[in-house]
Amino acid sequence: MHGIEARQSDRIQWGPCVRPLTWGEESSLVCANFTVPLDWTNTSSSQKAVLYVAKFKASNGKSLGTIFVNPGGPGGPGSEFLRLSYSQQLSSITGGNFDIVSWDPRGVGLTTPAINCFDAKGNQTADEVAMAFQQFLLNNTLQARASGPDQADIDTFLGNATNIEGHVQAFIQRCVEKNQDNLKSVGTVAVVKDLVALADAIEGPGSPIRYWGFSYGTVIGSYMLDLFPDRVGRFVLDGVVDGTIYSQKPSYQFYGDAVQDTEMALQAFYDACSTAGPDLCPIATVNSTGATVRQWANALIDTAYVRSRPEVANITPTSIRSQLYAAAREPTHWEEIAKTLLGFYNNLHDIPVTNSSTTSKSLTRHFDRFSLAQSQDSDSAYAIGASSQFAIWCGDSADDTGVTTTTVLNELIRITQDIAHIDGPLGLPIPPSFCHIWKARAVERHYDQGSPRLANPILVIGNTYDTITPLTSARKLVARLNSIGTRQAALIQHDSSGHTSLEMNSVCTYTIIQRYFTDGVFPVDTLCGTNFRGFTGDLTNGNHNTSTTIISAPLPSASSAPNGSGNKALAKTHLTLFQIAFAFLLGVIATLLSMF
């Protein structure tokens, strides 16, 4: 089907990895190369892609099978995802019963051919050249006070459109010269076919595929639902990208939908900081409230606006917004981020810093906001990640007819004014801002967003306040799949901020996932609290054992789950010791990867 034929000779031969696990137990991780056609529409061609695949072995003795995992991006290398501690976390959540397999998708990581648009230059490595390109875009983005841009800010930003476009066109020209037709070979349709071929080789031809995709990994998953509905085994799509916006609308419109929940997620940081107090959150005072912490942060942006110090730890309104975005996305790093913000404050106010832990540092989280940070030991790992992100995202996107760079800049102004003041200026460096200039499109693109009839029902997980993949995207996918009159998808609302269910531990969410993968238990739609208290950490000590779970709603088997029920009211699950209860002021409506 779809040009994929499994052969017995495709069986994978596992061996030692190029790089072992970073946290020990190296023998638990094995790797392999797996060859696939470079162009699935021309399988007779001699041109091939070689996927780098990693497997974390089941810890509970005999494996019940394989769960394929994609970490997101686009541009996130799956082998690195497993090499870091995520392999242990995913294995623990799923009960240690399965082999966890991931791979570096086309153009990414150690898979060949890799997409790299940057060359070393002088004393700079390719990674450093890539970062300089990203930094140029950030330096030339919209600069504004916390309340938003004034007309002079807008005029300056729009007046720089030609300069910005010139740099981007030069970058894209280098990409074309270095990578040629390989730019057309990294689309998500091809990645889905690679996954099917991998499953045939590892699990056997025609076998049901178990899959857990995060952020952009849900794009791979949703394409799989449409293209290979008969191969859907137990699927978890976690942090859902709005597939319609990703593949069918002008790409620059993606960002505004992506960030609609950011302000609410950021308010969670402010509220938790005030509750924790100055001992744990150094930007709080004894009598702080969430509102006063927000005022402090806004005043910091305004101070940087009039007293910008790019020469001192890159302190600008944009670098402060980047930290605040990180706070909205990464609750497990709140204390570190608060210290960095305090360092910015001290530098801007000429306050001597005696504790090095509070010195300001310009983090690069905004570069990886839709992808896994590239941590491979290489001088070009970051360059490959940034390059492949452009090639995949723009390659999948619709033709942006009539879109100009001024169109994109005006959209970022609108986002800053109307949706999320911290996000608008940070949107300039991401691929959707420039897919109208990037002309290379994937050999195969996918637009159908119908209602396929799946071989098995799936789980869809959305965080209450996700800065990249809003809850509405998960709800839309569930509604689409259940519109055929049969309940094919269950919604698990992970009641937290942050990106995907991995950001905050939840015994409730993880128990549902474990029972689904291990026993085939298909749940009712469920609201799951988390076991994480801001600024104090995980209250479960990583315990994902089902015996600790308290669930007020029953979890029926697939055979007993009601059909045609659509999206029923969420069955509320009160198991958290601390529940993130932010005011539902706007009624959480959004759409997106979003990529995560």
XYZ file of C-alpha atoms in Angstrom:
596
model
C 0.000 0.000 0.000
C 1.207 3.523 -0.845
C 4.333 2.094 -2.512
C 5.634 0.282 0.586
C 6.591 -3.360 0.310
C 8.085 -5.155 3.300
C 10.881 -7.638 2.681
C 12.369 -10.165 5.054
C 15.785 -8.718 4.167
C 14.678 -5.460 5.806
C 14.992 -6.947 9.295
C 17.070 -4.606 11.448
C 20.446 -5.629 12.838
C 20.969 -3.870 16.172
C 24.390 -2.982 17.526
C 26.252 -0.426 19.655
C 25.230 3.222 19.300
C 27.501 5.948 17.994
C 26.894 7.690 21.307
C 25.732 5.750 24.395
C 23.200 6.909 26.934
C 24.111 10.028 28.864
C 22.893 8.647 32.189
C 24.283 5.093 32.290
C 22.884 1.635 31.543
C 24.462 1.855 28.085
C 23.538 -1.729 27.260
C 19.866 -0.742 27.351
C 20.281 1.356 24.200
C 21.116 -0.223 20.851
C 21.158 1.364 17.416
C 20.998 0.499 13.730
C 20.953 1.957 10.252
C 17.869 1.318 8.129
C 17.777 2.010 4.402
C 14.681 3.384 2.661
C 14.061 4.913 -0.769
C 14.994 8.572 -0.932
C 11.822 9.097 -2.966
C 8.910 6.829 -2.105
C 7.228 7.776 -5.426
C 10.211 6.287 -7.291
C 11.305 3.236 -5.327
C 13.228 1.821 -8.302
C 15.759 4.659 -8.029
C 19.183 3.849 -6.622
C 19.039 6.914 -4.374
C 18.506 5.962 -0.744
C 18.114 7.536 2.657
C 19.712 5.812 5.635
C 17.760 6.292 8.860
C 19.594 6.217 12.172
C 17.419 4.234 14.598
C 17.732 3.754 18.366
C 16.021 1.240 20.667
C 15.710 1.296 24.444
C 15.026 -2.256 25.563
C 12.053 -3.195 27.703
C 13.101 -3.379 31.334
C 10.540 -5.960 32.479
C 12.066 -8.988 30.841
C 10.304 -10.121 27.672
C 9.051 -7.211 25.588
C 5.372 -6.973 24.647
C 6.411 -5.251 21.427
C 7.604 -1.881 20.184
C 6.357 1.654 20.812
C 7.661 4.034 18.160
C 8.293 7.571 19.411
C 8.904 10.914 17.747
C 9.985 13.838 19.979
C 8.764 16.692 17.790
C 10.366 19.547 15.960
C 10.358 19.340 13.085
C 14.055 18.728 13.314
C 14.156 16.767 16.562
C 16.489 13.730 16.400
C 14.827 10.716 17.987
C 18.130 9.032 18.780
C 19.114 11.982 20.974
C 15.685 11.934 22.601
C 16.345 8.376 23.759
C 20.014 8.980 24.564
C 18.913 11.546 27.102
C 16.857 10.429 30.086
C 13.597 10.466 28.103
C 14.048 6.795 27.226
C 13.906 5.849 30.902
C 10.940 8.153 31.493
C 8.918 6.747 28.589
C 9.768 3.189 29.583
C 8.707 3.890 33.160
C 5.421 5.458 32.093
C 4.593 2.464 29.895
C 5.463 0.012 32.670
C 8.789 -1.195 31.249
C 6.807 -3.592 29.068
C 7.849 -2.351 25.641
C 10.913 -1.602 23.577
C 10.987 2.146 22.932
C 12.196 2.912 19.401
C 12.876 6.283 17.838
C 14.791 7.472 14.810
C 16.319 10.569 13.298
C 13.800 11.510 10.591
C 14.878 12.428 7.086
C 17.324 15.307 6.989
C 17.823 15.214 10.757
C 20.629 14.203 13.120
C 22.644 11.161 12.059
C 20.272 10.137 9.273
C 21.672 10.670 5.789
C 21.466 12.661 3.705
C 21.288 15.356 6.398
C 20.080 18.840 5.557
C 22.633 21.501 6.451
C 22.448 25.021 5.072
C 25.432 26.393 6.994
C 29.185 26.132 6.510
C 31.968 26.844 8.938
C 33.251 30.371 8.349
C 36.610 31.611 9.590
C 36.846 30.693 13.246
C 33.121 29.952 13.461
C 31.746 26.408 13.332
C 28.648 25.668 11.268
C 26.643 25.710 14.506
C 27.946 29.150 15.382
C 27.107 30.459 11.908
C 23.566 29.072 12.273
C 23.176 30.721 15.663
C 24.463 34.023 14.249
C 21.760 33.870 11.569
C 19.091 33.285 14.202
C 20.548 36.069 16.337
C 20.429 38.474 13.391
C 16.698 37.841 13.079
C 16.172 38.366 16.813
C 18.215 41.561 16.756
C 16.050 42.886 13.930
C 12.687 41.813 15.275
C 10.036 44.085 16.741
C 11.250 45.927 19.847
C 8.439 47.112 22.085
C 7.428 47.915 25.620
C 5.348 45.397 27.553
C 2.187 47.294 26.622
C 2.989 46.804 22.942
C 4.639 48.711 20.113
C 4.077 52.390 19.414
C 3.977 53.734 15.873
C 7.703 54.462 15.837
C 8.436 50.808 16.797
C 6.149 49.620 14.002
C 7.675 51.928 11.425
C 11.198 50.824 12.341
C 10.253 47.143 12.123
C 8.445 47.423 8.791
C 11.191 49.660 7.440
C 13.651 46.810 7.958
C 11.694 44.329 5.815
C 14.060 44.556 2.844
C 17.133 43.984 5.020
C 15.531 40.993 6.740
C 14.375 39.476 3.467
C 17.824 39.887 1.913
C 19.479 37.896 4.699
C 16.834 35.171 4.511
C 17.114 34.915 0.726
C 20.885 34.514 1.033
C 20.358 31.747 3.620
C 17.861 29.959 1.371
C 20.155 30.267 -1.650
C 22.912 28.530 0.340
C 20.434 25.799 1.275
C 19.567 25.150 -2.354
C 23.211 25.132 -3.437
C 24.285 22.750 -0.652
C 21.329 20.363 -0.637
C 19.754 20.510 -4.109
C 16.841 18.076 -4.552
C 17.368 16.569 -1.103
C 15.295 19.504 0.157
C 12.271 17.885 -1.484
C 12.857 14.472 0.090
C 12.260 15.301 3.780
C 8.499 15.875 3.838
C 6.273 14.328 6.489
C 4.491 11.994 4.048
C 7.853 10.337 3.367
C 8.546 10.179 7.117
C 5.242 8.357 7.661
C 6.165 5.817 4.994
C 9.535 5.380 6.687
C 7.708 4.618 9.933
C 5.571 1.975 8.244
C 8.670 0.375 6.725
C 10.398 0.417 10.136
C 7.379 -1.217 11.759
C 7.322 -3.896 9.074
C 10.993 -4.610 9.684
C 10.800 -4.667 13.479
C 7.298 -5.964 14.237
C 6.509 -7.819 11.026
C 4.765 -6.884 7.759
C 1.257 -5.489 8.213
C 1.475 -5.393 12.020
C -0.507 -2.819 14.031
C 1.791 0.104 14.862
C 2.126 1.436 18.396
C 3.139 5.088 18.389
C 3.599 8.003 20.779
C 4.183 11.346 19.080
C 4.886 14.678 20.749
C 4.305 18.125 19.227
C 5.353 17.887 15.541
C 5.303 14.126 16.171
C 1.514 14.470 16.196
C 1.721 15.703 12.593
C 3.438 12.434 11.720
C 0.747 10.634 13.717
C -2.218 12.446 12.165
C -0.837 11.888 8.646
C -0.523 8.234 9.590
C -4.185 8.152 10.626
C -5.207 9.488 7.220
C -2.793 7.544 5.021
C -2.627 4.185 6.848
C -5.744 3.913 9.042
C -5.606 0.117 8.813
C -2.148 0.089 10.460
C -3.140 2.156 13.502
C -2.511 0.128 16.639
C -2.290 1.905 19.980
C -1.570 5.538 19.210
C -0.955 8.451 21.601
C -0.802 11.952 20.125
C 0.521 14.315 22.799
C 0.604 18.097 22.277
C -1.411 18.215 19.070
C -0.538 20.346 16.075
C -3.514 21.660 14.120
C -2.957 19.738 10.904
C -5.219 21.979 8.860
C -3.206 25.078 9.690
C 0.116 23.240 9.360
C -0.484 21.930 5.857
C -3.314 23.883 4.239
C -3.174 27.541 5.266
C -0.461 30.126 4.527
C 2.326 29.128 6.854
C 2.746 32.521 8.533
C -0.780 32.173 9.998
C 0.395 29.196 12.027
C 2.129 31.236 14.707
C -0.838 33.293 15.864
C -2.812 30.133 16.527
C 0.142 28.488 18.209
C 0.588 31.078 20.958
C -2.984 31.782 21.993
C -2.561 30.168 25.421
C 0.816 31.703 26.232
C -0.487 34.544 28.399
C -2.457 32.122 30.582
C 0.554 29.801 30.882
C 2.718 32.765 31.835
C 0.216 33.824 34.482
C 0.701 30.376 36.022
C 4.380 31.224 36.464
C 3.550 34.568 38.074
C 0.999 32.985 40.419
C 3.332 30.144 41.423
C 6.178 32.598 41.999
C 4.093 34.734 44.348
C 2.911 31.634 46.214
C 6.456 30.274 46.562
C 7.736 33.589 47.925
C 11.214 35.105 47.771
C 12.973 32.084 49.299
C 12.179 30.006 46.207
C 11.345 32.651 43.597
C 13.840 35.522 43.863
C 11.709 37.979 41.879
C 8.892 37.732 44.449
C 8.487 39.673 47.670
C 6.849 38.662 50.927
C 3.530 40.196 49.917
C 3.621 39.422 46.212
C 0.589 38.387 44.196
C 0.481 37.007 40.680
C -0.504 40.477 39.496
C 2.439 42.200 41.168
C 4.951 39.683 39.802
C 3.515 40.313 36.335
C 3.918 44.066 36.898
C 7.552 43.512 37.912
C 8.227 41.531 34.722
C 6.517 44.112 32.535
C 8.541 46.872 34.181
C 11.707 44.874 33.428
C 10.801 44.795 29.725
C 10.134 48.533 29.777
C 13.467 49.228 31.485
C 15.287 47.192 28.846
C 13.407 49.096 26.152
C 14.856 52.417 27.289
C 18.136 51.033 28.653
C 18.869 48.141 26.344
C 22.274 46.560 26.949
C 22.984 44.086 24.178
C 26.663 44.257 25.088
C 25.903 43.063 28.644
C 24.524 39.529 28.522
C 22.376 40.537 25.532
C 19.817 42.349 27.667
C 17.074 43.606 25.373
C 13.267 43.531 25.477
C 13.475 40.477 23.196
C 15.850 38.541 25.463
C 13.576 39.206 28.441
C 10.538 38.107 26.443
C 12.446 34.955 25.530
C 12.926 34.149 29.211
C 9.261 34.788 29.946
C 8.281 32.529 27.075
C 10.527 29.851 28.570
C 8.738 30.315 31.903
C 5.386 29.791 30.213
C 6.620 26.661 28.468
C 8.925 25.030 31.042
C 7.500 24.902 34.587
C 10.269 22.549 35.709
C 12.804 25.349 35.093
C 10.932 28.132 36.877
C 13.539 28.692 39.598
C 16.387 28.929 37.086
C 14.400 31.329 34.891
C 13.501 33.540 37.851
C 17.193 33.792 38.760
C 18.038 34.758 35.185
C 15.366 37.476 35.212
C 16.769 38.801 38.472
C 20.206 38.860 36.849
C 18.788 40.962 34.015
C 17.264 43.328 36.569
C 20.542 43.688 38.476
C 22.510 44.455 35.327
C 19.984 46.994 34.076
C 19.984 48.749 37.450
C 23.761 48.538 38.007
C 23.317 46.383 41.104
C 26.491 44.446 41.942
C 25.987 40.710 41.592
C 27.671 38.695 44.317
C 26.006 35.346 43.607
C 27.027 33.888 40.282
C 23.856 31.818 40.174
C 21.848 34.968 39.570
C 24.051 36.475 36.886
C 22.132 37.020 33.709
C 22.648 34.724 30.773
C 21.039 34.778 27.392
C 19.453 31.381 26.929
C 18.585 30.076 23.490
C 15.349 28.296 24.334
C 13.462 30.394 21.791
C 15.555 28.808 19.029
C 14.218 25.397 20.025
C 10.654 26.428 20.754
C 9.316 24.003 18.151
C 12.074 21.394 18.325
C 14.211 19.289 20.578
C 17.448 21.037 21.524
C 20.334 19.604 19.548
C 22.738 18.157 22.089
C 24.779 15.900 19.821
C 28.563 16.094 20.114
C 29.145 17.823 16.795
C 30.065 21.179 15.313
C 27.021 21.032 13.054
C 24.239 19.416 15.106
C 22.497 22.725 15.734
C 22.989 23.767 12.106
C 21.413 20.513 10.899
C 18.491 20.945 13.289
C 17.811 24.535 12.222
C 18.223 23.687 8.528
C 16.041 20.582 8.542
C 13.348 22.458 10.436
C 13.042 24.891 7.536
C 13.154 22.129 4.926
C 10.499 19.971 6.593
C 8.126 22.715 7.705
C 8.218 24.739 4.499
C 8.347 21.590 2.391
C 5.056 20.421 3.918
C 3.330 23.785 3.720
C 0.886 25.135 1.182
C 2.107 27.445 -1.560
C 2.085 30.905 0.023
C 0.794 32.773 -3.003
C 0.634 36.527 -2.558
C 2.413 36.533 0.825
C 5.251 39.027 1.290
C 7.717 39.635 4.102
C 5.731 42.767 5.007
C 2.645 40.534 5.349
C 4.538 38.403 7.864
C 5.872 41.379 9.843
C 2.378 42.850 10.115
C 1.151 39.524 11.468
C 3.830 39.561 14.164
C 2.759 43.093 15.085
C -0.855 41.891 15.356
C 0.150 38.970 17.579
C 2.106 41.304 19.863
C -0.807 43.729 20.155
C -3.746 41.341 20.346
C -2.696 37.833 21.390
C 0.538 37.471 23.359
C 2.833 40.433 23.926
C 5.830 38.225 24.729
C 5.426 36.036 21.644
C 5.063 38.398 18.712
C 8.715 39.548 18.532
C 9.971 35.983 19.050
C 8.199 34.692 15.947
C 10.578 36.154 13.386
C 13.267 33.394 13.475
C 10.926 30.416 13.020
C 10.397 28.761 9.599
C 6.715 29.674 9.020
C 7.766 33.324 8.826
C 9.681 32.655 5.625
C 8.050 29.736 3.800
C 6.828 32.277 1.223
C 10.486 32.718 0.202
C 11.443 29.038 0.565
C 10.233 27.567 -2.742
C 11.220 23.905 -2.339
C 8.188 21.763 -1.532
C 8.118 18.080 -0.636
C 7.661 15.520 -3.385
C 4.492 14.413 -1.587
C 2.315 16.707 0.504
C -0.811 15.765 2.418
C -3.937 17.907 2.609
C -6.771 15.500 3.347
C -8.226 16.125 6.798
C -11.233 13.853 6.489
C -12.545 11.344 9.007
C -10.727 8.028 8.476
C -12.046 4.826 9.983
C -9.246 3.615 12.243
C -8.339 0.021 12.988
C -8.095 0.925 16.692
C -9.104 3.904 18.874
C -6.424 6.355 19.941
C -5.540 8.669 22.847
C -5.211 12.413 22.301
C -3.514 14.462 25.045
C -3.595 18.231 25.400
C -2.294 20.434 28.212
C -4.684 22.995 29.631
C -2.236 25.803 28.855
C 0.289 24.777 26.226
C 2.317 27.597 24.683
C 2.863 25.769 21.393
C 0.031 23.270 20.916
C -3.149 24.712 22.415
C -5.810 22.453 23.854
C -8.220 23.408 21.096
C -6.039 21.569 18.573
C -6.489 18.336 20.545
C -10.232 18.932 20.772
C -10.479 19.528 17.029
C -8.669 16.286 16.246
C -10.895 14.285 18.605
C -14.016 15.842 17.082
C -12.805 15.048 13.556
C -12.065 11.417 14.347
C -15.327 10.891 16.229
C -17.478 12.559 13.574
C -18.054 9.266 11.740
C -20.434 8.151 14.499
C -17.977 5.800 16.211
C -15.844 6.883 19.147
C -12.304 6.549 17.820
C -10.461 9.025 20.047
C -10.419 9.854 23.750
C -9.288 13.260 25.023
C -7.009 13.374 28.054
C -6.705 16.948 29.290
C -3.418 17.177 31.176
C -4.202 19.967 33.628
C -0.970 21.930 33.514
C 0.950 24.566 31.664
C 4.072 23.608 29.749
C 4.437 21.661 26.519
C 3.108 18.067 26.332
C 2.423 15.686 29.201
C 6.144 15.136 29.839
C 6.574 18.641 31.245
C 4.720 17.869 34.494
C 4.305 14.402 36.006
C 0.755 13.130 36.393
C 0.032 9.724 37.870
C -3.434 10.005 36.345
C -2.251 10.704 32.794
C 0.585 8.205 32.936
C -1.605 5.430 34.340
C -4.110 5.912 31.520
C -1.246 5.715 29.002
C 0.192 2.600 30.627
C -3.156 0.778 30.775
C -3.891 1.757 27.189
C -0.602 0.443 25.794
C -0.359 -2.638 28.024
C -3.967 -3.772 28.358
C -5.803 -1.948 25.578
C -7.975 -0.024 28.034
C -9.673 2.822 26.152
C -10.711 5.570 28.608
C -13.531 8.029 28.756
C -12.522 11.645 28.161
C -10.654 12.590 31.335
C -9.293 15.657 33.079
C -6.041 14.671 34.812
C -4.364 16.790 37.438
C -0.604 16.805 37.885
C 1.753 15.888 40.706
C 3.937 18.946 40.415
C 4.106 21.981 42.656
C 5.683 25.036 41.087
C 9.159 25.929 42.440
C 9.181 22.848 44.708
C 9.168 20.053 42.161
C 7.641 16.645 41.532
C 5.549 15.286 44.383
C 5.480 11.724 43.031
C 9.246 11.108 43.013
C 8.819 9.737 39.513
C 6.479 6.963 40.679
C 4.227 5.972 37.792
C 2.959 2.746 39.359
C -0.754 2.159 38.793
C -1.209 1.258 42.443
C -0.762 4.927 43.391
C -3.481 6.143 41.045
C -6.744 7.631 42.268
C -9.249 7.999 39.456
C -12.839 8.965 40.017
C -14.001 8.032 36.521
C -13.996 4.408 35.326
C -11.757 3.444 32.430
C -13.843 1.109 30.253
C -12.307 -1.283 27.768
C -12.508 -0.495 24.083
C -15.344 -2.959 23.670
C -17.454 -1.329 26.369
C -16.717 2.284 25.488
C -19.843 4.057 24.222
C -19.957 4.633 20.483
C -21.064 7.852 18.890
C -20.577 9.731 22.122
C -18.351 12.406 20.615
C -16.683 14.718 23.103
C -18.522 14.164 26.360
C -17.974 16.365 29.345
C -14.598 15.560 30.822
C -14.666 13.109 33.695
C -12.830 15.100 36.350
C -10.003 13.323 38.126
C -8.931 14.773 41.456
C -5.629 13.145 42.280
C -3.287 16.082 42.433
C -1.818 17.381 45.632
C -1.513 20.677 43.837
C -3.800 21.543 40.940
C -2.962 24.290 38.558
C -6.161 26.306 38.720
C -5.675 29.415 36.670
C -8.732 31.518 35.919
C -10.335 30.324 32.719
C -10.676 33.947 31.625
C -10.632 33.310 27.920
C -12.065 29.817 27.799
C -8.978 28.178 26.323
C -9.603 28.308 22.626
C -6.619 27.919 20.318
C -5.209 25.832 17.560
C -1.938 24.346 16.671
C 1.979 22.344 17.125
C 1.788 22.503 17.213
C 6.049 21.145 17.703
C 6.083 20.884 18.586
